Amino acid sequence: MDIESRQFLTLTLDEEIFAIEISRVREVLDYAPVTVVPKMPAYFHGVINLRGAVLTVIDLKLKFGMSQNERTCNTCIIIVEVLFDDETMLIGLLADSVRKVFDINTTDIEPPPKMGTRLSTKYIRGMVQQDDEFVVILNLDMILSAQEVSADSLSGRLNATSSDTGSDGLVAGSPERA
Amino acid sequence: MNRLLGAMVVIDHEQEAMSAFYEEADELLNDIELTLLEIEADPDSKELIDKLFRAVHTIKGSGAMLGFDKIAAFTHHVESLIDAVRAGEVPVSKLLINQVLLARDHINNMMVAEKGEEAVDDAAEIISGLRALLGNDPDMLVAPPRSSDTKSDSGRDVSYRITFIPEEGIFMRGLDPLMILLELEDHGKAIVTPITESLPVLENMAPEKCYIGYNILLETNADIDIIKDVFIFVEEDSIVEVELIDSSLGDTGATRLGDILVDRGEVKEEEVNQVLAQDQKTGEKLINAGLATESQVAAALQEQKLLRERKKVRESATIRVAADKLDFLINVVGELVTAQARLTDTAVSIGSMQLNATVEEIERLVTELRDNVLGIRMIPIGNTFNKFNRLVRDLSMGMGKDIELVVKGGETELDKTMIEKIHDPLVHLVRNSIDHGIETPEERRVSGKDATGTVVLQAAHVGGSVMITISDDGRGIDYEKVARKAVAKGLVREADLEGMSREDILTFIFLPGFSTAEIVSDVSGRGVGMDVVRTEISKLRGRIEIDSVPGKGTKISIRLPLTMAIIDGLLVRAQDTKYIIPINRIRQCVELTSDIISMAHGRHILQVQEEIVPYVRLREIFNGCARNDKEIEQIIIVEYEESAAGLVIDQIYGDHQTVIKSLGKCYEHVHGIAGATVLGDGSVALILDVPQLVKSAIDDEVEALEHHRGRQEAAGS
């Protein structure tokens, strides 16, 4: 890697700190009610209207298997550019809060540890130490990989779909999203 | 210096010029095909033959200029032949039309090959066919007109007054006026005078623009057509006037004098023309010679004026726009509609008279804007319909049938995307008519019909939709055969056939894998057709119906919405989510009372008029909630295939018209959701895909039943 300083936006998910390269970030919105799209994996939080465009919002905590907690006034949606199926698209990421923008030297970024982090290493580009804290740098393009999405949909980790006939293996999620 | 500049500019804009060439050539090839068919019907029309020649000549010239030598060389053969027709040396015949059509196809193939950089086989056969039609001495006409003056029979010299004012951007198009002037000199003696009125001051001059026009006096023995041909590539955008100077007009000597004055720069040409106009009246001369009456001349002058005006109007009538610019515009207009709805809501709650008046005006303007913008994407379906002429001609000839295609309502406009998507289904349906519908001339005569069969393609605006019908006066559909085939394929039980009406039987044709043709011909009959046609039309939110009278003919009706981008729907709520159900799918709304529920004894069905209709609760399928205990729920009865289904929802809001937004690739597998839309209050509603939704609900139930049965059996054993 070349010696370069890049800017990263930091966000928190349940006390852990993560970072996204600023060039991918379009804007940060306050939390707004979403419309849930049924039969999608639970981490597809829903869709929102951003100036006429319908954007998907991903619940990162659910995606990474972290515990859920209450929404606060700091909860926000970060609009980023990701690659999905060779196409660039905009999505929103649900975060507990956003923090400062840091300059990070690419030489300071260390490869992700083999274990000890709560999430699968494929989502991690690297780790860096910043002000006595460890910051995990996210690999955005892996969050919405096509194979994962269809696999998750089929395996039944879906948004709210139990019916009276009670098929096994489906998780009845809470429809409370407003 | 000009020549050098011209060459440099050509290199810079080569890419642009090439794609412009492809576009132009595409249109020209289309025109050539249409014109050929028109000539077939009207072989004596000089106008049509000229039109054909110009189109071919343009392709050859543009192609040569851009380096497509093979295309230019091949096209030259075609041009020679048509030139001969134009000169009256070769007659129009069916054979000739066929040959030129083949040649046109080959040119098309060559261009496709060029774009994709593939090779295309040598069309030696087509070329010899063209040459054969030319007669004994094709070589006489092989050389381009420039070097041979063999067509001009007048050995004497004549004079032409030529005005050539190139358009400002002529260099950008890779054309150099100097080359044209040099070409003129090849024909004789030319005196060129520049027109410099438009030359700006040096500071304001842009070096790539052409500001100079030319007055040319040409003495030559060439025919006027040859001279006009010199300008054939520039005449579209530049001003070109070629006039034969009748020496008798120079009786007064005014013509010559006037030009000399212009030469010397002492008089402007416009002024000379003005003066000349007073002498030029051919009309007057004719009247004096007793060859025409005053009123005849007056009428002819009016016609000339009218034709000139029409030409001007037609030329400025259209403008090419990139499709994505339009899409962007439509998007913005869609948002405007939404924002304006919010504005209206807010204004109502504020309740100020002044504000209301302005808001109403805005509403009116936005509606007008929306209708107009959506209308931009509408083009007449006649263009598509006319393409079928060739198809009908080739197919019917190939099958030994005599079929005439009648097109009605070609001016009916449809959204451009819809026209593109309806093309293939239409082709399939027309092929069906020709292949299965219309009988051979012998068969027809035996049944007392005219030997020539007719296929009618018609389009019309009906209500808020577009109706396209394909009808023929052929043998109609054999209901017996269809019913028997359906039973044989296991699509229906023999017993069920009892109560079925003709319409019901006809619907079997739309089932996958169905085909009653005994021999699978190359054209149709493979059984993959009608169900695909119906699916395609469904995707366009349209409907298709067949009607047929055995022995008399068949009529297929397709109903399509006017536009794809905007949907007319019913806004409803199930639990916390709002949905839009496309109006064209809705039959009616009914109340679901607890009485009705208890009547069904646990099954999710109810009776609507004479039908038993199954229903599902959106709340359950989508939101995962159990039944609530409301007294009365609402059911929307929707069309599903040939019957109906019910969708139970919590609340109906009312009609809603909005722009459809796609949800994205991630959501492709969600059955039942077609997209999303933004409501007036800024929230997002999901648009239901009714057929998908009902089908998936059925599939789920079937699966659950089998699962349940499986468990029962497991428990029992």
GROMACS .gro file of C-alpha atoms in nm, chain B residues 320-597:
model
  278
  498ARG     CA    1  -3.346   1.406  -3.157
  499VAL     CA    2  -3.319   1.367  -2.783
  500ALA     CA    3  -3.118   1.116  -2.585
  501ALA     CA    4  -3.353   0.880  -2.405
  502ASP     CA    5  -3.190   0.921  -2.067
  503LYS     CA    6  -3.244   1.296  -2.075
  504LEU     CA    7  -3.612   1.222  -2.106
  505ASP     CA    8  -3.603   0.971  -1.822
  506PHE     CA    9  -3.439   1.227  -1.600
  507LEU     CA   10  -3.704   1.479  -1.692
  508ILE     CA   11  -3.981   1.232  -1.618
  509ASN     CA   12  -3.828   1.158  -1.280
  510VAL     CA   13  -3.814   1.522  -1.187
  511VAL     CA   14  -4.170   1.573  -1.301
  512GLY     CA   15  -4.274   1.275  -1.090
  513GLU     CA   16  -4.118   1.433  -0.784
  514LEU     CA   17  -4.284   1.759  -0.867
  515VAL     CA   18  -4.619   1.583  -0.873
  516THR     CA   19  -4.551   1.437  -0.530
  517ALA     CA   20  -4.433   1.765  -0.385
  518GLN     CA   21  -4.731   1.945  -0.529
  519ALA     CA   22  -4.965   1.694  -0.366
  520ARG     CA   23  -4.801   1.770  -0.033
  521LEU     CA   24  -4.835   2.138  -0.101
  522THR     CA   25  -5.205   2.099  -0.165
  523ASP     CA   26  -5.252   1.902   0.156
  524THR     CA   27  -5.068   2.164   0.357
  525ALA     CA   28  -5.260   2.447   0.196
  526VAL     CA   29  -5.589   2.279   0.277
  527SER     CA   30  -5.494   2.255   0.641
  528ILE     CA   31  -5.391   2.619   0.653
  529GLY     CA   32  -5.707   2.726   0.484
  530SER     CA   33  -5.604   3.063   0.345
  531MET     CA   34  -5.807   3.179   0.046
  532GLN     CA   35  -5.515   3.354  -0.113
  533LEU     CA   36  -5.290   3.056  -0.076
  534ASN     CA   37  -5.554   2.819  -0.208
  535ALA     CA   38  -5.596   3.010  -0.530
  536THR     CA   39  -5.224   2.998  -0.609
  537VAL     CA   40  -5.194   2.636  -0.505
  538GLU     CA   41  -5.480   2.543  -0.734
  539GLU     CA   42  -5.308   2.715  -1.021
  540ILE     CA   43  -4.990   2.524  -0.948
  541GLU     CA   44  -5.185   2.202  -0.939
  542ARG     CA   45  -5.329   2.273  -1.280
  543LEU     CA   46  -4.989   2.360  -1.425
  544VAL     CA   47  -4.820   2.055  -1.277
  545THR     CA   48  -5.089   1.828  -1.419
  546GLU     CA   49  -5.045   1.985  -1.759
  547LEU     CA   50  -4.668   1.951  -1.736
  548ARG     CA   51  -4.692   1.589  -1.632
  549ASP     CA   52  -4.926   1.499  -1.914
  550ASN     CA   53  -4.707   1.673  -2.167
  551VAL     CA   54  -4.379   1.526  -2.049
  552LEU     CA   55  -4.519   1.176  -2.041
  553GLY     CA   56  -4.652   1.246  -2.386
  554ILE     CA   57  -4.302   1.315  -2.519
  555ARG     CA   58  -4.219   0.952  -2.499
  556MET     CA   59  -4.521   0.868  -2.707
  557ILE     CA   60  -4.464   0.787  -3.068
  558PRO     CA   61  -4.714   0.672  -3.327
  559ILE     CA   62  -4.744   0.299  -3.359
  560GLY     CA   63  -4.771   0.339  -3.735
  561ASN     CA   64  -4.393   0.312  -3.767
  562THR     CA   65  -4.398  -0.032  -3.615
  563PHE     CA   66  -4.705  -0.139  -3.805
  564ASN     CA   67  -4.554  -0.041  -4.137
  565LYS     CA   68  -4.260  -0.269  -4.076
  566PHE     CA   69  -4.499  -0.557  -4.091
  567ASN     CA   70  -4.558  -0.496  -4.458
  568ARG     CA   71  -4.231  -0.662  -4.539
  569LEU     CA   72  -4.296  -0.951  -4.303
  570VAL     CA   73  -4.638  -1.019  -4.448
  571ARG     CA   74  -4.507  -0.997  -4.800
  572ASP     CA   75  -4.217  -1.234  -4.747
  573LEU     CA   76  -4.411  -1.485  -4.539
  574SER     CA   77  -4.711  -1.500  -4.766
  575MET     CA   78  -4.493  -1.537  -5.073
  576GLY     CA   79  -4.299  -1.811  -4.899
  577MET     CA   80  -4.618  -2.003  -4.824
  578GLY     CA   81  -4.777  -1.951  -5.159
  579LYS     CA   82  -5.058  -1.749  -5.005
  580ASP     CA   83  -5.192  -1.420  -5.121
  581ILE     CA   84  -5.226  -1.187  -4.825
  582GLU     CA   85  -5.287  -0.817  -4.794
  583LEU     CA   86  -5.197  -0.624  -4.482
  584VAL     CA   87  -5.429  -0.340  -4.385
  585VAL     CA   88  -5.309  -0.096  -4.123
  586LYS     CA   89  -5.549   0.128  -3.936
  587GLY     CA   90  -5.496   0.381  -3.664
  588GLY     CA   91  -5.125   0.416  -3.723
  589GLU     CA   92  -5.132   0.762  -3.571
  590THR     CA   93  -5.225   0.614  -3.231
  591GLU     CA   94  -4.944   0.699  -2.993
  592LEU     CA   95  -4.785   0.472  -2.738
  593ASP     CA   96  -4.497   0.500  -2.498
  594LYS     CA   97  -4.173   0.426  -2.680
  595THR     CA   98  -4.070   0.146  -2.444
  596MET     CA   99  -4.406  -0.017  -2.484
  597ILE     CA  100  -4.379  -0.008  -2.861
  598GLU     CA  101  -4.043  -0.176  -2.845
  599LYS     CA  102  -4.171  -0.445  -2.611
  600ILE     CA  103  -4.489  -0.515  -2.800
  601HIS     CA  104  -4.304  -0.568  -3.125
  602ASP     CA  105  -4.211  -0.933  -3.075
  603PRO     CA  106  -4.553  -1.045  -2.952
  604LEU     CA  107  -4.711  -0.869  -3.249
  605VAL     CA  108  -4.475  -1.046  -3.486
  606HIS     CA  109  -4.576  -1.376  -3.336
  607LEU     CA  110  -4.946  -1.301  -3.365
  608VAL     CA  111  -4.920  -1.183  -3.723
  609ARG     CA  112  -4.721  -1.493  -3.812
  610ASN     CA  113  -4.991  -1.704  -3.657
  611SER     CA  114  -5.254  -1.536  -3.868
  612ILE     CA  115  -5.054  -1.595  -4.182
  613ASP     CA  116  -4.946  -1.945  -4.097
  614HIS     CA  117  -5.256  -2.092  -3.936
  615GLY     CA  118  -5.527  -1.841  -4.008
  616ILE     CA  119  -5.531  -1.754  -4.374
  617GLU     CA  120  -5.591  -2.041  -4.611
  618THR     CA  121  -5.425  -2.097  -4.947
  619PRO     CA  122  -5.591  -1.925  -5.245
  620GLU     CA  123  -5.740  -2.254  -5.362
  621GLU     CA  124  -5.893  -2.332  -5.025
  622ARG     CA  125  -6.034  -1.983  -5.010
  623ARG     CA  126  -6.191  -1.999  -5.349
  624VAL     CA  127  -6.351  -2.331  -5.260
  625SER     CA  128  -6.514  -2.172  -4.955
  626GLY     CA  129  -6.633  -1.881  -5.161
  627LYS     CA  130  -6.387  -1.629  -5.022
  628ASP     CA  131  -6.174  -1.386  -5.210
  629ALA     CA  132  -5.844  -1.548  -5.309
  630THR     CA  133  -5.659  -1.266  -5.134
  631GLY     CA  134  -5.667  -1.296  -4.757
  632THR     CA  135  -5.662  -0.990  -4.538
  633VAL     CA  136  -5.483  -0.929  -4.211
  634VAL     CA  137  -5.583  -0.611  -4.031
  635LEU     CA  138  -5.358  -0.440  -3.778
  636GLN     CA  139  -5.545  -0.174  -3.590
  637ALA     CA  140  -5.471   0.053  -3.297
  638ALA     CA  141  -5.702   0.293  -3.116
  639HIS     CA  142  -5.733   0.485  -2.791
  640VAL     CA  143  -6.020   0.345  -2.590
  641GLY     CA  144  -6.089   0.492  -2.251
  642GLY     CA  145  -5.759   0.523  -2.073
  643SER     CA  146  -5.598   0.245  -2.271
  644VAL     CA  147  -5.471   0.155  -2.611
  645MET     CA  148  -5.644  -0.128  -2.799
  646ILE     CA  149  -5.444  -0.315  -3.059
  647THR     CA  150  -5.626  -0.573  -3.267
  648ILE     CA  151  -5.494  -0.826  -3.513
  649SER     CA  152  -5.771  -0.977  -3.718
  650ASP     CA  153  -5.782  -1.198  -4.021
  651ASP     CA  154  -6.051  -1.339  -4.244
  652GLY     CA  155  -5.903  -1.686  -4.241
  653ARG     CA  156  -6.030  -2.018  -4.126
  654GLY     CA  157  -6.076  -1.927  -3.763
  655ILE     CA  158  -5.987  -2.149  -3.470
  656ASP     CA  159  -6.111  -2.504  -3.455
  657TYR     CA  160  -6.264  -2.527  -3.106
  658GLU     CA  161  -6.299  -2.904  -3.127
  659LYS     CA  162  -5.932  -2.945  -3.202
  660VAL     CA  163  -5.830  -2.713  -2.922
  661ALA     CA  164  -6.048  -2.893  -2.672
  662ARG     CA  165  -5.922  -3.234  -2.780
  663LYS     CA  166  -5.561  -3.120  -2.762
  664ALA     CA  167  -5.612  -2.976  -2.416
  665VAL     CA  168  -5.752  -3.305  -2.294
  666ALA     CA  169  -5.472  -3.498  -2.463
  667LYS     CA  170  -5.213  -3.283  -2.287
  668GLY     CA  171  -5.381  -3.330  -1.956
  669LEU     CA  172  -5.463  -2.965  -1.920
  670VAL     CA  173  -5.828  -3.028  -1.862
  671ARG     CA  174  -6.047  -3.325  -1.790
  672GLU     CA  175  -6.289  -3.456  -2.048
  673ALA     CA  176  -6.575  -3.420  -1.803
  674ASP     CA  177  -6.500  -3.057  -1.734
  675LEU     CA  178  -6.536  -2.970  -2.099
  676GLU     CA  179  -6.911  -3.006  -2.066
  677GLY     CA  180  -7.002  -2.666  -1.934
  678MET     CA  181  -6.731  -2.470  -2.108
  679SER     CA  182  -6.806  -2.185  -2.336
  680ARG     CA  183  -6.606  -2.106  -2.647
  681GLU     CA  184  -6.419  -1.833  -2.463
  682ASP     CA  185  -6.313  -2.079  -2.198
  683ILE     CA  186  -6.185  -2.324  -2.457
  684LEU     CA  187  -5.992  -2.052  -2.633
  685THR     CA  188  -5.800  -1.972  -2.316
  686PHE     CA  189  -5.629  -2.309  -2.336
  687ILE     CA  190  -5.427  -2.166  -2.621
  688PHE     CA  191  -5.244  -1.950  -2.370
  689LEU     CA  192  -5.125  -2.241  -2.164
  690PRO     CA  193  -4.757  -2.328  -2.191
  691GLY     CA  194  -4.668  -2.603  -2.432
  692PHE     CA  195  -4.993  -2.584  -2.618
  693SER     CA  196  -5.006  -2.598  -2.994
  694THR     CA  197  -5.248  -2.755  -3.235
  695ALA     CA  198  -5.034  -2.733  -3.545
  696GLU     CA  199  -4.972  -3.080  -3.674
  697ILE     CA  200  -4.647  -2.991  -3.835
  698VAL     CA  201  -4.422  -2.761  -3.643
  699SER     CA  202  -4.338  -2.521  -3.919
  700ASP     CA  203  -4.042  -2.297  -3.916
  701VAL     CA  204  -4.265  -2.001  -3.854
  702SER     CA  205  -4.485  -2.105  -3.567
  703GLY     CA  206  -4.639  -2.401  -3.406
  704ARG     CA  207  -4.366  -2.487  -3.167
  705GLY     CA  208  -4.601  -2.433  -2.882
  706VAL     CA  209  -4.384  -2.177  -2.710
  707GLY     CA  210  -4.568  -1.884  -2.852
  708MET     CA  211  -4.897  -1.782  -2.701
  709ASP     CA  212  -4.811  -1.821  -2.337
  710VAL     CA  213  -4.500  -1.613  -2.386
  711VAL     CA  214  -4.706  -1.354  -2.570
  712ARG     CA  215  -4.947  -1.336  -2.281
  713THR     CA  216  -4.666  -1.308  -2.028
  714GLU     CA  217  -4.504  -1.028  -2.219
  715ILE     CA  218  -4.832  -0.842  -2.240
  716SER     CA  219  -4.892  -0.898  -1.870
  717LYS     CA  220  -4.555  -0.746  -1.797
  718LEU     CA  221  -4.677  -0.435  -1.975
  719ARG     CA  222  -4.982  -0.443  -1.747
  720GLY     CA  223  -5.196  -0.530  -2.046
  721ARG     CA  224  -5.453  -0.793  -2.135
  722ILE     CA  225  -5.501  -1.015  -2.436
  723GLU     CA  226  -5.818  -1.181  -2.564
  724ILE     CA  227  -5.898  -1.406  -2.857
  725ASP     CA  228  -6.222  -1.425  -3.044
  726SER     CA  229  -6.286  -1.651  -3.338
  727VAL     CA  230  -6.560  -1.766  -3.570
  728PRO     CA  231  -6.475  -2.090  -3.747
  729GLY     CA  232  -6.459  -2.038  -4.120
  730LYS     CA  233  -6.479  -1.660  -4.090
  731GLY     CA  234  -6.167  -1.548  -3.909
  732THR     CA  235  -5.992  -1.470  -3.585
  733LYS     CA  236  -5.953  -1.152  -3.388
  734ILE     CA  237  -5.695  -1.096  -3.116
  735SER     CA  238  -5.737  -0.792  -2.895
  736ILE     CA  239  -5.463  -0.647  -2.680
  737ARG     CA  240  -5.536  -0.377  -2.428
  738LEU     CA  241  -5.241  -0.177  -2.296
  739PRO     CA  242  -5.215   0.107  -2.047
  740LEU     CA  243  -5.116   0.440  -2.193
  741THR     CA  244  -4.793   0.466  -2.008
  742MET     CA  245  -4.554   0.250  -1.814
  743ALA     CA  246  -4.413   0.503  -1.578
  744ILE     CA  247  -4.726   0.602  -1.394
  745ILE     CA  248  -4.959   0.366  -1.226
  746ASP     CA  249  -5.324   0.408  -1.148
  747GLY     CA  250  -5.390   0.222  -0.830
  748LEU     CA  251  -5.593   0.184  -0.518
  749LEU     CA  252  -5.410   0.286  -0.203
  750VAL     CA  253  -5.474   0.046   0.084
  751ARG     CA  254  -5.328  -0.039   0.420
  752ALA     CA  255  -5.255  -0.374   0.578
  753GLN     CA  256  -5.116  -0.346   0.930
  754ASP     CA  257  -4.859  -0.066   0.916
  755THR     CA  258  -4.770  -0.089   0.553
  756LYS     CA  259  -4.938   0.087   0.267
  757TYR     CA  260  -4.984  -0.089  -0.065
  758ILE     CA  261  -5.096   0.009  -0.410
  759ILE     CA  262  -5.306  -0.236  -0.610
  760PRO     CA  263  -5.310  -0.164  -0.985
  761ILE     CA  264  -5.661  -0.058  -1.081
  762ASN     CA  265  -5.667  -0.262  -1.398
  763ARG     CA  266  -5.658  -0.576  -1.188
  764ILE     CA  267  -5.940  -0.484  -0.955
  765ARG     CA  268  -6.288  -0.616  -1.009
  766GLN     CA  269  -6.460  -0.485  -0.702
  767CYS     CA  270  -6.439  -0.424  -0.327
  768VAL     CA  271  -6.646  -0.630  -0.091
  769GLU     CA  272  -6.692  -0.643   0.281
  770LEU     CA  273  -6.578  -0.949   0.466
  771THR     CA  274  -6.817  -0.986   0.757
  772SER     CA  275  -6.794  -1.246   1.031
  773ASP     CA  276  -7.101  -1.413   0.881
  774ILE     CA  277  -6.925  -1.475   0.554
  775ILE     CA  278  -6.628  -1.614   0.740
   0.00000   0.00000   0.00000
